[in-house]
Short mmCIF file of the C-alpha atoms (twelve columns), coordinates in Angstrom:
data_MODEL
# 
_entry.id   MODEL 
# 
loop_
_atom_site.group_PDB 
_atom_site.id 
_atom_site.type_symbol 
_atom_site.label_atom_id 
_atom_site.label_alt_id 
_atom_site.label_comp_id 
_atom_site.label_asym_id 
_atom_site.label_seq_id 
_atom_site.Cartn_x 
_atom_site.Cartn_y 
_atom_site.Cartn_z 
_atom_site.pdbx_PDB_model_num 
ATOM 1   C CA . UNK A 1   -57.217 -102.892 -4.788  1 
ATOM 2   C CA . UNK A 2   -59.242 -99.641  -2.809  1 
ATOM 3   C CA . UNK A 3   -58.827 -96.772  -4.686  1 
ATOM 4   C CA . UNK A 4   -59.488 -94.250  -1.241  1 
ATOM 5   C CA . UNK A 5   -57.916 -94.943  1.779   1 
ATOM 6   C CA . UNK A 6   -59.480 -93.899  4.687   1 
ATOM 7   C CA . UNK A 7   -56.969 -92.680  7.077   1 
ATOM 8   C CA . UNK A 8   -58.862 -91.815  11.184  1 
ATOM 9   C CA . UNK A 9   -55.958 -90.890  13.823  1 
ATOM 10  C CA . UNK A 10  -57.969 -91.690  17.253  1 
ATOM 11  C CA . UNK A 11  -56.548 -91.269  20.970  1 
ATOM 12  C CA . UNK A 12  -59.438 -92.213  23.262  1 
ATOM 13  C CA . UNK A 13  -62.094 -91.992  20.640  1 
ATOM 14  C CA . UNK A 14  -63.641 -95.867  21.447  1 
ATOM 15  C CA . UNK A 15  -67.409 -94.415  20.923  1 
ATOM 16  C CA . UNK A 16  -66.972 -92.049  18.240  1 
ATOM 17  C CA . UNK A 17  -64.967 -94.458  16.291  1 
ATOM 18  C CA . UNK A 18  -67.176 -97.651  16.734  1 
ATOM 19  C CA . UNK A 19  -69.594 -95.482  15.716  1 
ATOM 20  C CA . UNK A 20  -67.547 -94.243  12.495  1 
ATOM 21  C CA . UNK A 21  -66.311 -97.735  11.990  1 
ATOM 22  C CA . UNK A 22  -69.564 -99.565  11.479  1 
ATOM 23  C CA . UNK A 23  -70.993 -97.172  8.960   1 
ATOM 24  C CA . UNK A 24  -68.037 -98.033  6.424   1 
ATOM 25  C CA . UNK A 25  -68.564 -101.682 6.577   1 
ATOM 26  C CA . UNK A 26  -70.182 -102.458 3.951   1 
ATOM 27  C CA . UNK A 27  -67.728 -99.915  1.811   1 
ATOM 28  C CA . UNK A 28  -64.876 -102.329 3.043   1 
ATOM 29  C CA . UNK A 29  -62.936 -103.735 0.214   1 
ATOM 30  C CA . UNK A 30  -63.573 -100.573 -2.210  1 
ATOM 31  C CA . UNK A 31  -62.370 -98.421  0.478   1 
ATOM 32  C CA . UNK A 32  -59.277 -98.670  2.936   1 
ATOM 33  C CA . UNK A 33  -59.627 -98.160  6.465   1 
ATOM 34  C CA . UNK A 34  -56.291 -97.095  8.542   1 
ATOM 35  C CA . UNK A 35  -57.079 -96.797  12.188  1 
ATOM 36  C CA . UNK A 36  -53.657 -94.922  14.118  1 
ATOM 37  C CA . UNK A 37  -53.877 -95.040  17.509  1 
ATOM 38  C CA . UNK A 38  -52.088 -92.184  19.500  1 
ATOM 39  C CA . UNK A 39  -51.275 -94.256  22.908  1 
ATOM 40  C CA . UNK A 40  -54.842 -94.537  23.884  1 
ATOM 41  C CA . UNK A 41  -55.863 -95.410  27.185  1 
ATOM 42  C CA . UNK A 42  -59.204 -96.855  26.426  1 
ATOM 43  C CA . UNK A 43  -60.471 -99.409  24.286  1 
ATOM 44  C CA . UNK A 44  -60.009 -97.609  20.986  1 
ATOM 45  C CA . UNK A 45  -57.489 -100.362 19.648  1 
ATOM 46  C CA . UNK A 46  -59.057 -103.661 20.818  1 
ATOM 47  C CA . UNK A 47  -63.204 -101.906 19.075  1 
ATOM 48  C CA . UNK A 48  -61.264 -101.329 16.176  1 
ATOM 49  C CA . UNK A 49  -58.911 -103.861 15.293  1 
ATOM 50  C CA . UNK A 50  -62.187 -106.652 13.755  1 
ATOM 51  C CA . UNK A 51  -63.599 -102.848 11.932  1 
ATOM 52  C CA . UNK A 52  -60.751 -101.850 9.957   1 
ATOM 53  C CA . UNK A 53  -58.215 -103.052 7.493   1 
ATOM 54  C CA . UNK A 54  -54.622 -101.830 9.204   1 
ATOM 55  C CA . UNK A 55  -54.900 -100.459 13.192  1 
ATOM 56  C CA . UNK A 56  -51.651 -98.760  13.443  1 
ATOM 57  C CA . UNK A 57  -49.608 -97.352  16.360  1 
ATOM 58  C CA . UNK A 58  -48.138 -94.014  16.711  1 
ATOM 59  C CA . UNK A 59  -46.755 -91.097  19.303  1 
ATOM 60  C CA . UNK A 60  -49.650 -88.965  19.815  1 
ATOM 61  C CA . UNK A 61  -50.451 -86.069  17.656  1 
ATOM 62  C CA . UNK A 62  -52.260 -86.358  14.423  1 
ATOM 63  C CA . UNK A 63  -49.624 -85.108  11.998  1 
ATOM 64  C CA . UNK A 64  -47.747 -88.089  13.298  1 
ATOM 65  C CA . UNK A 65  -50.972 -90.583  13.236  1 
ATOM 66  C CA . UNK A 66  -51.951 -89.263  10.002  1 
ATOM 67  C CA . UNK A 67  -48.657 -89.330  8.140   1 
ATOM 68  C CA . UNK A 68  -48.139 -93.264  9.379   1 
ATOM 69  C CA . UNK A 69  -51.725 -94.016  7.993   1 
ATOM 70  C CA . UNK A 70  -50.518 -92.546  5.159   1 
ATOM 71  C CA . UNK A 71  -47.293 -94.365  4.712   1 
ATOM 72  C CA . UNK A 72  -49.214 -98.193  4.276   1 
ATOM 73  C CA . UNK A 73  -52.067 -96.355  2.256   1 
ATOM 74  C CA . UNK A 74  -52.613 -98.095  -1.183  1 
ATOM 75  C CA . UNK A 75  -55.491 -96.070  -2.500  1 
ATOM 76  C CA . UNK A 76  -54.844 -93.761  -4.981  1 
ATOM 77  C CA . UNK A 77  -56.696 -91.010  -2.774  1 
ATOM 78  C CA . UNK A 78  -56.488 -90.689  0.894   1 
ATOM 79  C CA . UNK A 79  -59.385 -89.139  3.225   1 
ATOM 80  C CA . UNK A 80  -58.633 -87.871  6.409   1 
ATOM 81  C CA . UNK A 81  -61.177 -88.586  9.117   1 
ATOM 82  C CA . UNK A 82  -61.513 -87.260  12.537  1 
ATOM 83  C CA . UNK A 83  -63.207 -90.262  14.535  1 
ATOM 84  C CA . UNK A 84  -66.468 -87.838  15.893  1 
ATOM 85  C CA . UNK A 85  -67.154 -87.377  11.911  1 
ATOM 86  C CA . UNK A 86  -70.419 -88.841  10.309  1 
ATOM 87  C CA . UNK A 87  -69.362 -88.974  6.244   1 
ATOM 88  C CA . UNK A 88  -72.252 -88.263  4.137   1 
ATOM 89  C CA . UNK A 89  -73.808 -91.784  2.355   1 
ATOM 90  C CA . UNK A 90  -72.206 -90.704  -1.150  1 
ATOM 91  C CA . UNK A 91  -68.760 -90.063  0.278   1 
ATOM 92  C CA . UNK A 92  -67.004 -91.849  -1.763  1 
ATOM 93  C CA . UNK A 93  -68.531 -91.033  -5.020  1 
ATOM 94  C CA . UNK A 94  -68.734 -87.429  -4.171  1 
ATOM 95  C CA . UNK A 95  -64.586 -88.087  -3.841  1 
ATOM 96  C CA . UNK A 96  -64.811 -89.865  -7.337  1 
ATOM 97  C CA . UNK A 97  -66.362 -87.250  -9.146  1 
ATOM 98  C CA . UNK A 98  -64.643 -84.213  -7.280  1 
ATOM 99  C CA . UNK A 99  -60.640 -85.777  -8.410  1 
ATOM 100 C CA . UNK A 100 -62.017 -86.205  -12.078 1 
ATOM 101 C CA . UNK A 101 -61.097 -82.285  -11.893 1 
ATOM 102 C CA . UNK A 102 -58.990 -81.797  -8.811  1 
ATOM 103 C CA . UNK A 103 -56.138 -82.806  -7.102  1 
ATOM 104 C CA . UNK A 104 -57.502 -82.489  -3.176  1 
ATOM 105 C CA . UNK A 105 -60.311 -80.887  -1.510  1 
ATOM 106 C CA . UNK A 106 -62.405 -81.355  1.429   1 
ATOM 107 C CA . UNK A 107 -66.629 -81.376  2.510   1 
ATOM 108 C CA . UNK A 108 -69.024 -78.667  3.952   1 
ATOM 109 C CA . UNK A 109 -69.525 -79.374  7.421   1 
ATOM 110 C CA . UNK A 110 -72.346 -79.037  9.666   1 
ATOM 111 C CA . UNK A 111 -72.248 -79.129  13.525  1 
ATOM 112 C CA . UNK A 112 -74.560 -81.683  15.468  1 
ATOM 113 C CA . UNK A 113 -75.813 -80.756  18.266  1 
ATOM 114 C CA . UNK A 114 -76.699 -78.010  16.961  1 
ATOM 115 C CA . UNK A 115 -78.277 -74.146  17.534  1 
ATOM 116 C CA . UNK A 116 -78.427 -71.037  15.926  1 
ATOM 117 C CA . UNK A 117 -74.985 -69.592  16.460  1 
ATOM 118 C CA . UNK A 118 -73.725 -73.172  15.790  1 
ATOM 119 C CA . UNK A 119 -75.043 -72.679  12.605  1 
ATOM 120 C CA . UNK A 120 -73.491 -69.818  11.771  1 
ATOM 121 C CA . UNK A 121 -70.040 -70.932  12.628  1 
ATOM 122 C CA . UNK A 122 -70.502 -73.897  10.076  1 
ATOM 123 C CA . UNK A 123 -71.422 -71.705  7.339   1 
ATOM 124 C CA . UNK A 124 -68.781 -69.196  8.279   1 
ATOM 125 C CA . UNK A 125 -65.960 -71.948  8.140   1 
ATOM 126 C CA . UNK A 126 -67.617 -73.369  4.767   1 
ATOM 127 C CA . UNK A 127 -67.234 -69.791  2.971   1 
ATOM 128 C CA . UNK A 128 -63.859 -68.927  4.731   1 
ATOM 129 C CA . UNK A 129 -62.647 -72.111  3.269   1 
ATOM 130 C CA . UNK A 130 -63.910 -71.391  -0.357  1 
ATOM 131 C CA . UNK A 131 -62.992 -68.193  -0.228  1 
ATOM 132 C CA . UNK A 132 -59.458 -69.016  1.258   1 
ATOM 133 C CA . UNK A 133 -58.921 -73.100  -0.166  1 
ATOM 134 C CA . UNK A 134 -57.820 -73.508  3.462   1 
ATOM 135 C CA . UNK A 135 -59.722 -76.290  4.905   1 
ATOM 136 C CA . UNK A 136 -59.661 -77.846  8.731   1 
ATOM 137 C CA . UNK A 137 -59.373 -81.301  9.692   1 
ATOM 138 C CA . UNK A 138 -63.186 -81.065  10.622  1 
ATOM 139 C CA . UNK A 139 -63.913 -80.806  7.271   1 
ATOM 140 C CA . UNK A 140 -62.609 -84.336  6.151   1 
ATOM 141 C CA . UNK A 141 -59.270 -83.133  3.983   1 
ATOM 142 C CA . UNK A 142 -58.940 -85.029  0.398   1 
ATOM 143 C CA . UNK A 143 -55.814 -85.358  -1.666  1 
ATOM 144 C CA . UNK A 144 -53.813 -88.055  -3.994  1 
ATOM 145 C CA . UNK A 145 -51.669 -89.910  -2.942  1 
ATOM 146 C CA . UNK A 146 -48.862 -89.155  -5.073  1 
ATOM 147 C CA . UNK A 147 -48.935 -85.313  -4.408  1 
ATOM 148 C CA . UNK A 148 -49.357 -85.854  -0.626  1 
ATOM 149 C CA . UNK A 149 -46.423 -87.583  -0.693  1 
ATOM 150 C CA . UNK A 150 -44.458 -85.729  -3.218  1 
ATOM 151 C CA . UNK A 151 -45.252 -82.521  -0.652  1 
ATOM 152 C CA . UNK A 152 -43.649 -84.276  2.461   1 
ATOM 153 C CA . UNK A 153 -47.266 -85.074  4.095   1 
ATOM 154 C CA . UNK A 154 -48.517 -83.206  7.302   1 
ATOM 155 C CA . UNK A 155 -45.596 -81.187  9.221   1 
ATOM 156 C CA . UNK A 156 -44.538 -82.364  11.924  1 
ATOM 157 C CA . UNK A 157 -45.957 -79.712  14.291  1 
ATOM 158 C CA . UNK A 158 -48.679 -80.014  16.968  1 
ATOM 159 C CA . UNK A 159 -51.610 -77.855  15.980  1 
ATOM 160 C CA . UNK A 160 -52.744 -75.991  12.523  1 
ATOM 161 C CA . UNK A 161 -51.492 -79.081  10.579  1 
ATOM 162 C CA . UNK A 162 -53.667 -79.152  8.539   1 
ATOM 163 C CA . UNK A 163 -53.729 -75.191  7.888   1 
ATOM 164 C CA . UNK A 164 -50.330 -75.466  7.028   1 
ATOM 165 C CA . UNK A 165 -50.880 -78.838  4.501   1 
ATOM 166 C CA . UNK A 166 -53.264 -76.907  3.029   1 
ATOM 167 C CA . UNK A 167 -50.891 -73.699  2.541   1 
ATOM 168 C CA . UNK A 168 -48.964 -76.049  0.648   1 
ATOM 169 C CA . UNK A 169 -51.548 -77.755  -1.224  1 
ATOM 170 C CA . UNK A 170 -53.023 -74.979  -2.645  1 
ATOM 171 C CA . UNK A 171 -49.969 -74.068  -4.272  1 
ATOM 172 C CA . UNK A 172 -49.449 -77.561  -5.666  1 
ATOM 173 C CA . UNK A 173 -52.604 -78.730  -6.957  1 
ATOM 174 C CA . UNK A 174 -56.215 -77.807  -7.985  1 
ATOM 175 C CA . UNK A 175 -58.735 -77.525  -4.939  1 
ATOM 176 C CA . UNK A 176 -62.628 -78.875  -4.892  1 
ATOM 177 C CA . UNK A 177 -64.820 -78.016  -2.352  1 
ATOM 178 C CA . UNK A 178 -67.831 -80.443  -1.906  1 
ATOM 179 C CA . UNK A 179 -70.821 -78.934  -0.747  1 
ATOM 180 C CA . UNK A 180 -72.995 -82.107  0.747   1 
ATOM 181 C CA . UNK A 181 -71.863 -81.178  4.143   1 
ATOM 182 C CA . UNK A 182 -70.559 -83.989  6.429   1 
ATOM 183 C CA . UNK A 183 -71.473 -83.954  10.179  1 
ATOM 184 C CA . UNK A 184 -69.035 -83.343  13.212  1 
ATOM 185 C CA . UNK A 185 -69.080 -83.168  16.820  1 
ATOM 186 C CA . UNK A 186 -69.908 -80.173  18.484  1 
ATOM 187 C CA . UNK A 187 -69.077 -80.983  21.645  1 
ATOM 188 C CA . UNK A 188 -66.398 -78.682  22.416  1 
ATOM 189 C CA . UNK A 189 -68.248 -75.915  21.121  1 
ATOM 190 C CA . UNK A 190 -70.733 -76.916  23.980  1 
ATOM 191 C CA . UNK A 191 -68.982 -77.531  26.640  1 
ATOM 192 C CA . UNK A 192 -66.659 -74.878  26.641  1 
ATOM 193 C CA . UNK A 193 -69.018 -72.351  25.499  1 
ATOM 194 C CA . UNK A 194 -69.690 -71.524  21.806  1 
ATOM 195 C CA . UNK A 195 -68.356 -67.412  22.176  1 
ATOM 196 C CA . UNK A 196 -65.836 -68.660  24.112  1 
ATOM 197 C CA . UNK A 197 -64.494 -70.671  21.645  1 
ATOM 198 C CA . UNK A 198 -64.844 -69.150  18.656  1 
ATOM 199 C CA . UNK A 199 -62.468 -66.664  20.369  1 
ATOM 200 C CA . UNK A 200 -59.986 -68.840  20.953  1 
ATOM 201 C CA . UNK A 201 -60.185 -70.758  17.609  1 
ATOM 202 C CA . UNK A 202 -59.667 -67.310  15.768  1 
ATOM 203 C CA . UNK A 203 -57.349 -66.358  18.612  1 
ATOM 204 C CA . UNK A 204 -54.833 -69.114  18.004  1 
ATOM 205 C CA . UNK A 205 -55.439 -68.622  13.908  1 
ATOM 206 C CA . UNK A 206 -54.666 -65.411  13.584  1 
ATOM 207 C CA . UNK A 207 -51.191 -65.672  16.400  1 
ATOM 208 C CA . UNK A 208 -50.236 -68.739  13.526  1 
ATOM 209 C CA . UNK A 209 -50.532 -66.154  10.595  1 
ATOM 210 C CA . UNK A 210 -48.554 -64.132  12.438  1 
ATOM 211 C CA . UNK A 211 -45.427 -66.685  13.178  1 
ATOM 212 C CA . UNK A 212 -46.298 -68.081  16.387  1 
ATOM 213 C CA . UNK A 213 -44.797 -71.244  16.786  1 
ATOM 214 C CA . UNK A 214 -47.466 -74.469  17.095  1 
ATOM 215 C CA . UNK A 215 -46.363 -75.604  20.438  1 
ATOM 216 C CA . UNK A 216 -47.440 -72.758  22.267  1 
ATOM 217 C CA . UNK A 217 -50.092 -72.478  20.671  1 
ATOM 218 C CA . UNK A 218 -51.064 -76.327  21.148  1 
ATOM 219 C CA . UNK A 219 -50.283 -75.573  24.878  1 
ATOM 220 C CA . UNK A 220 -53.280 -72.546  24.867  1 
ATOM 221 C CA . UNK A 221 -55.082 -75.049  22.977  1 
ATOM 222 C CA . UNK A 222 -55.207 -78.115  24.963  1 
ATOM 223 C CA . UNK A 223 -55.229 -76.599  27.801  1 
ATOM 224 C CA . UNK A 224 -58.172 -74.719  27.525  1 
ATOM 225 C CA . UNK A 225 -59.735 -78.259  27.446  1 
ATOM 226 C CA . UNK A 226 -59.131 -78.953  30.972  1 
ATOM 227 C CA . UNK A 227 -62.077 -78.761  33.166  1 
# 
C-alpha cells in the first residue's frame, strides 16, 4: 500500500507531464500517482495513462482536478503537483521526515529559466510563505489525508485555491516548510514579462485579501495569458 499519493491536475500539459511522469517511475509502487485531466485537448491522457497508477477525468479547474485525485487517494499523505514541477530526488523522504512533526507543509521553490530578478521572486515567495504558512500550488502543497478531508479539501473556487486551503490549514494543523527547493517553470514569468507579472500576481493577492470574489479575479488572471 503507497503511503504518499501523488496527486498532478494537467489540462494540456503532454510535455511537462511526460517529463514529470518518467522521473517517478522507479518510485512507483511506494508512491501513488493520480493523473486528473481537465478536458485536455492534447495528448495529456493517452502519455499518461502507461505512467501513472489512476488517470482521472474532471471539469477543468484544479480545485476540481485536485479534490477528485484526492477522493481515490490511498496514501496516508497526498502531494500536490503542478505538471511543469521537477521534485527534488529525496522528495519523498524529505515528506517522511517533515510529517514525523507536522501535519502539512510544502517545498522551497526555485524558478528555471532563471535570472537575477527571477531569483529574487523565489526567495521572496519562500520567506513570505514562512513568514505567513501560506504556501502556492508552485510550491508542491503537503497534507494527510485524514485532515484534508476532514477540512472539506480545496474550495470550489477558480483561483487562490490553494491560498484559501492553506488559510484553513494553518488553523487546523502544524505547518513544515522544507527548504531543498523543488524546481518550476518560469515560463510565464518570461513570456509575459517578469515586472509585469509580479504586478499582477500581487495585484490579484492583495484584491483576494480584500473580498474579491475568485471568478473575477480568475477572469484578470487568465486572461492576461492571451497573446
Amino acid at each position: 500500500m503507497p503511503w504518499l499519493s501523488l496527486i498532478i491536475p494537467v489540462r494540456n500539459d503532454a510535455s511537462a507531464l511526460t517529463s514529470l511522469l518518467h522521473s517517478l517511475q522507479a518510485q512507483r509502487g511506494a508512491l501513488e500517482l493520480i493523473v486528473v485531466d481537465g478536458q485536455s485537448t492534447d495528448n495529456s491522457v493517452a502519455l499518461a495513462q502507461p505512467l501513472a497508477d489512476s488517470v482521472l477525468s474532471s471539469p477543468p479547474g484544479r480545485a476540481q482536478q485536485m479534490n477528485a485525485g484526492a477522493a481515490v487517494a490511498k496514501g496516508e499523505v497526498l502531494l500536490f503537483v503542478h505538471a511543469d514541477t521537477q521534485l527534488p530526488d529525496q522528495f519523498a523522504a524529505l515528506i517522511q521526515a517533515a510529517v514525523q512533526h507536522a501535519d502539512w507543509g510544502r517545498f522551497d521553490v526555485r524558478l528555471a529559466p532563471s535570472s537575477f530578478l527571477l531569483r529574487w521572486v523565489a526567495r521572496l515567495m519562500n520567506w513570505r510563505s514562512r513568514l505567513t504558512r501560506i504556501a502556492t500550488g508552485d510550491q508542491a502543497i503537503f497534507v494527510r489525508r485524514e485532515l484534508f478531508t476532514l477540512l472539506g479539501g480545496y474550495a470550489p473556487i477558480p483561483l487562490m485555491e490553494d491560498i484559501e486551503l492553506c488559510q484553513r490549514l494553518k488553523r487546523s494543523g502544524r505547518f513544515a516548510a522544507i527548504g531543498t527547493p523543488l524546481i518550476t517553470s518560469s515560463r510565464r514569468w518570461l513570456k509575459h514579462g517578469t515586472l509585469r507579472t509580479i504586478g499582477l500576481m500581487w495585484s490579484l493577492r492583495l484584491r483576494y485579501w480584500l473580498g474579491a470574489d475568485p471568478a473575477a479575479l480568475a477572469a484578470r488572471y487568465y486572461g492576461s495569458s492571451k497573446p
